[in-house]
Structures are given as structure tokens and as C-alpha cells.
Amino acid sequence: MTSTGERPRTGTTPRPGDELPPLRIPVTRTLIVAGAIASRDYQDVHHDTEAAQAKGSPDIFMNILTTNGLVGRYITDHFGPAARLRKVAIRLGVPNYPGDEMVLTGTVTAVEDRLAQVRVVGANRLGHHVTGTVIVELPDSASDMPDQETPEVSA
């Protein structure tokens, strides 16, 4: 998984309209299966290609719990380890299949006290995989927010 762009600069507070840098996530068969197992979702459509195809899907596909975790990771990677997710409300759209790349993007839509609301979209070649809103509690001070770029991490 890789991120492009910069995290917030030390001493800055997010403002409505601020855009988070995109996070590009290669959707691998391993990510799909591992995410399903980690979230104890043993539905065969998340790990058995033949079963998924018998149910009308071209391949296995990512479960909602993995997507939810990736959205949360996107937000906390941006705002830093001291940030706390207070609400994650997402809706799934098109599936994430092996070989896809999901690109998460976000826009700050509101800031009140230490709470920021971020509109998140995760898109792949088929369209929007996930859309939603996250409310994140910001660290006590802007100086607790990260000031370096997100490192590249391979999935």
C-alpha cells in the first residue's frame, strides 16, 4: 500500500475543504482472504473462487470489515496515532476483486473543537467501492500531528 502527498504539517489544524493525499491500495487475493479471516468472516465468497463464481461473482471479493479497517487506517495514517476514530459510516458500492487497485481519497467537510469530519471515497476500475463519512477526534494539540510523509509499505 502506498500513499502519495504529505501529511499535515506540524502546527496546522485541518480546515473544511482540505484534501487528504490519496492512498493507493493494491487489492490482492492475499489481502482479501487475510482480511476476511482476520475479521472472522468465513463466507466462502471471500476465499473460495469456485464458490464465488457459483454465486454469480467473477472472483472472490473484499468484505465490508476489511474495507472499514482500510478506511480507518487511511484516516489515522493522515491525522497520526494520537487521533481517535469517533464514527465511521460507510456504504459499499462495486466490489473489490483481486487485481484491482482501490484509491482512497478524503476531504475535510467540517471542523468543530477537536472533531473533524472527513468525506471518504474509495474507487477502483469499476467505480466507487466505498463512500462514507468519518468523524475523527484530533490530538490535543496540532503539534501532536505527524509532520513527515507516509512511508511506502508493501501489502
CSV table of C-alpha atoms in Angstrom, one decimal:
chain,number,residue,atom,x,y,z
A,1,MET,CA,0.0,0.0,0.0
A,2,THR,CA,1.4,3.4,-0.9
A,3,SER,CA,0.4,6.9,-0.1
A,4,THR,CA,1.2,10.0,-2.2
A,5,GLY,CA,1.3,13.5,-0.9
A,6,GLU,CA,2.2,14.9,2.5
A,7,ARG,CA,0.7,14.6,5.9
A,8,PRO,CA,-0.4,17.7,7.8
A,9,ARG,CA,2.4,20.0,8.7
A,10,THR,CA,3.2,20.3,12.4
A,11,GLY,CA,1.2,23.1,13.9
A,12,THR,CA,-1.6,23.1,11.4
A,13,THR,CA,-5.2,22.4,12.1
A,14,PRO,CA,-7.4,20.9,9.3
A,15,ARG,CA,-9.9,23.2,7.7
A,16,PRO,CA,-13.1,22.4,5.7
A,17,GLY,CA,-12.1,21.9,2.1
A,18,ASP,CA,-8.7,20.4,2.9
A,19,GLU,CA,-8.0,17.3,0.9
A,20,LEU,CA,-6.1,14.3,2.2
A,21,PRO,CA,-3.5,12.7,0.0
A,22,PRO,CA,-4.7,9.6,-1.8
A,23,LEU,CA,-3.9,6.2,-0.6
A,24,ARG,CA,-3.4,3.5,-3.3
A,25,ILE,CA,-4.1,0.0,-2.2
A,26,PRO,CA,-3.3,-3.0,-4.4
A,27,VAL,CA,-6.2,-5.4,-3.9
A,28,THR,CA,-4.5,-8.8,-3.8
A,29,ARG,CA,-6.0,-12.2,-3.3
A,30,THR,CA,-4.0,-12.4,-0.1
A,31,LEU,CA,-5.4,-9.1,1.2
A,32,ILE,CA,-9.0,-10.2,0.6
A,33,VAL,CA,-8.5,-13.6,2.2
A,34,ALA,CA,-6.4,-12.4,5.1
A,35,GLY,CA,-8.9,-9.5,5.8
A,36,ALA,CA,-11.8,-12.0,5.8
A,37,ILE,CA,-10.1,-14.4,8.2
A,38,ALA,CA,-8.9,-11.6,10.5
A,39,SER,CA,-12.4,-10.3,10.8
A,40,ARG,CA,-13.8,-13.9,11.3
A,41,ASP,CA,-15.9,-13.6,8.1
A,42,TYR,CA,-15.8,-17.1,6.8
A,43,GLN,CA,-18.3,-16.5,3.9
A,44,ASP,CA,-17.0,-18.6,1.0
A,45,VAL,CA,-17.2,-15.7,-1.4
A,46,HIS,CA,-14.2,-14.1,0.3
A,47,HIS,CA,-11.9,-17.1,-0.1
A,48,ASP,CA,-13.2,-19.7,-2.5
A,49,THR,CA,-13.1,-18.7,-6.2
A,50,GLU,CA,-15.3,-21.6,-7.3
A,51,ALA,CA,-17.9,-20.8,-4.7
A,52,ALA,CA,-17.9,-17.1,-5.5
A,53,GLN,CA,-18.4,-17.9,-9.2
A,54,ALA,CA,-21.2,-20.4,-8.5
A,55,LYS,CA,-22.9,-17.5,-6.7
A,56,GLY,CA,-22.5,-15.2,-9.8
A,57,SER,CA,-19.4,-13.3,-8.9
A,58,PRO,CA,-16.4,-13.4,-11.3
A,59,ASP,CA,-14.0,-14.0,-8.4
A,60,ILE,CA,-13.7,-13.6,-4.6
A,61,PHE,CA,-14.2,-10.1,-3.3
A,62,MET,CA,-13.3,-8.0,-0.3
A,63,ASN,CA,-15.6,-8.0,2.7
A,64,ILE,CA,-17.0,-4.8,4.4
A,65,LEU,CA,-15.0,-5.3,7.6
A,66,THR,CA,-11.7,-5.2,5.6
A,67,THR,CA,-12.9,-2.1,3.8
A,68,ASN,CA,-13.9,-0.5,7.1
A,69,GLY,CA,-10.5,-1.2,8.5
A,70,LEU,CA,-8.7,0.3,5.5
A,71,VAL,CA,-10.9,3.5,5.7
A,72,GLY,CA,-9.9,3.8,9.4
A,73,ARG,CA,-6.3,3.2,8.6
A,74,TYR,CA,-6.4,5.9,5.9
A,75,ILE,CA,-7.7,8.5,8.4
A,76,THR,CA,-5.4,7.6,11.3
A,77,ASP,CA,-2.4,7.4,8.9
A,78,HIS,CA,-3.2,11.0,7.9
A,79,PHE,CA,-4.0,12.5,11.3
A,80,GLY,CA,-1.5,10.5,13.3
A,81,PRO,CA,-1.5,7.8,16.1
A,82,ALA,CA,-3.0,10.2,18.7
A,83,ALA,CA,-6.1,10.7,16.5
A,84,ARG,CA,-9.2,8.7,17.5
A,85,LEU,CA,-12.0,7.5,15.3
A,86,ARG,CA,-15.3,8.5,16.8
A,87,LYS,CA,-17.6,7.4,14.0
A,88,VAL,CA,-17.2,5.6,10.7
A,89,ALA,CA,-20.2,5.4,8.5
A,90,ILE,CA,-19.6,3.7,5.1
A,91,ARG,CA,-21.6,2.3,2.3
A,92,LEU,CA,-20.3,-0.3,-0.2
A,93,GLY,CA,-20.7,0.1,-3.9
A,94,VAL,CA,-18.9,-2.0,-6.5
A,95,PRO,CA,-16.8,-5.0,-5.3
A,96,ASN,CA,-13.0,-5.0,-4.9
A,97,TYR,CA,-11.7,-8.0,-6.8
A,98,PRO,CA,-8.1,-9.4,-6.9
A,99,GLY,CA,-6.0,-7.3,-9.2
A,100,ASP,CA,-7.9,-4.1,-8.6
A,101,GLU,CA,-6.4,-1.0,-7.1
A,102,MET,CA,-8.5,0.9,-4.6
A,103,VAL,CA,-7.6,4.6,-4.3
A,104,LEU,CA,-8.9,6.2,-1.1
A,105,THR,CA,-9.4,10.0,-1.1
A,106,GLY,CA,-10.8,12.3,1.5
A,107,THR,CA,-12.0,15.8,2.1
A,108,VAL,CA,-12.4,17.6,5.4
A,109,THR,CA,-16.0,18.8,5.4
A,110,ALA,CA,-16.3,20.2,8.9
A,111,VAL,CA,-14.2,21.0,12.0
A,112,GLU,CA,-15.6,21.8,15.4
A,113,ASP,CA,-13.5,21.9,18.5
A,114,ARG,CA,-11.2,18.8,18.2
A,115,LEU,CA,-13.5,16.9,15.9
A,116,ALA,CA,-13.0,16.8,12.1
A,117,GLN,CA,-15.5,15.3,9.7
A,118,VAL,CA,-14.0,13.7,6.6
A,119,ARG,CA,-15.8,12.6,3.5
A,120,VAL,CA,-14.1,9.4,2.2
A,121,VAL,CA,-14.3,7.7,-1.2
A,122,GLY,CA,-12.6,4.5,-2.3
A,123,ALA,CA,-12.7,3.9,-6.0
A,124,ASN,CA,-11.5,1.1,-8.3
A,125,ARG,CA,-11.7,0.4,-12.1
A,126,LEU,CA,-15.5,-0.4,-11.7
A,127,GLY,CA,-16.4,2.8,-9.8
A,128,HIS,CA,-16.9,3.7,-6.1
A,129,HIS,CA,-16.2,0.7,-3.9
A,130,VAL,CA,-16.9,2.7,-0.7
A,131,THR,CA,-18.2,6.1,0.2
A,132,GLY,CA,-18.8,7.5,3.7
A,133,THR,CA,-18.0,9.9,6.4
A,134,VAL,CA,-15.6,9.6,9.3
A,135,ILE,CA,-15.5,11.7,12.4
A,136,VAL,CA,-12.1,11.8,14.0
A,137,GLU,CA,-11.0,13.4,17.3
A,138,LEU,CA,-7.9,15.3,16.7
A,139,PRO,CA,-4.9,15.2,19.0
A,140,ASP,CA,-4.8,17.6,22.0
A,141,SER,CA,-2.5,19.9,20.0
A,142,ALA,CA,-1.7,20.3,16.4
A,143,SER,CA,1.9,19.7,17.3
A,144,ASP,CA,1.0,16.1,18.1
A,145,MET,CA,0.1,15.6,14.5
A,146,PRO,CA,2.7,13.9,12.2
A,147,ASP,CA,5.0,16.1,10.1
A,148,GLN,CA,6.5,13.6,7.6
A,149,GLU,CA,5.3,11.8,4.5
A,150,THR,CA,3.7,8.5,4.8
A,151,PRO,CA,6.3,5.8,4.1
A,152,GLU,CA,5.7,3.2,1.3
A,153,VAL,CA,4.5,-0.1,2.7
A,154,SER,CA,4.0,-3.1,0.5
A,155,ALA,CA,1.0,-5.3,1.1
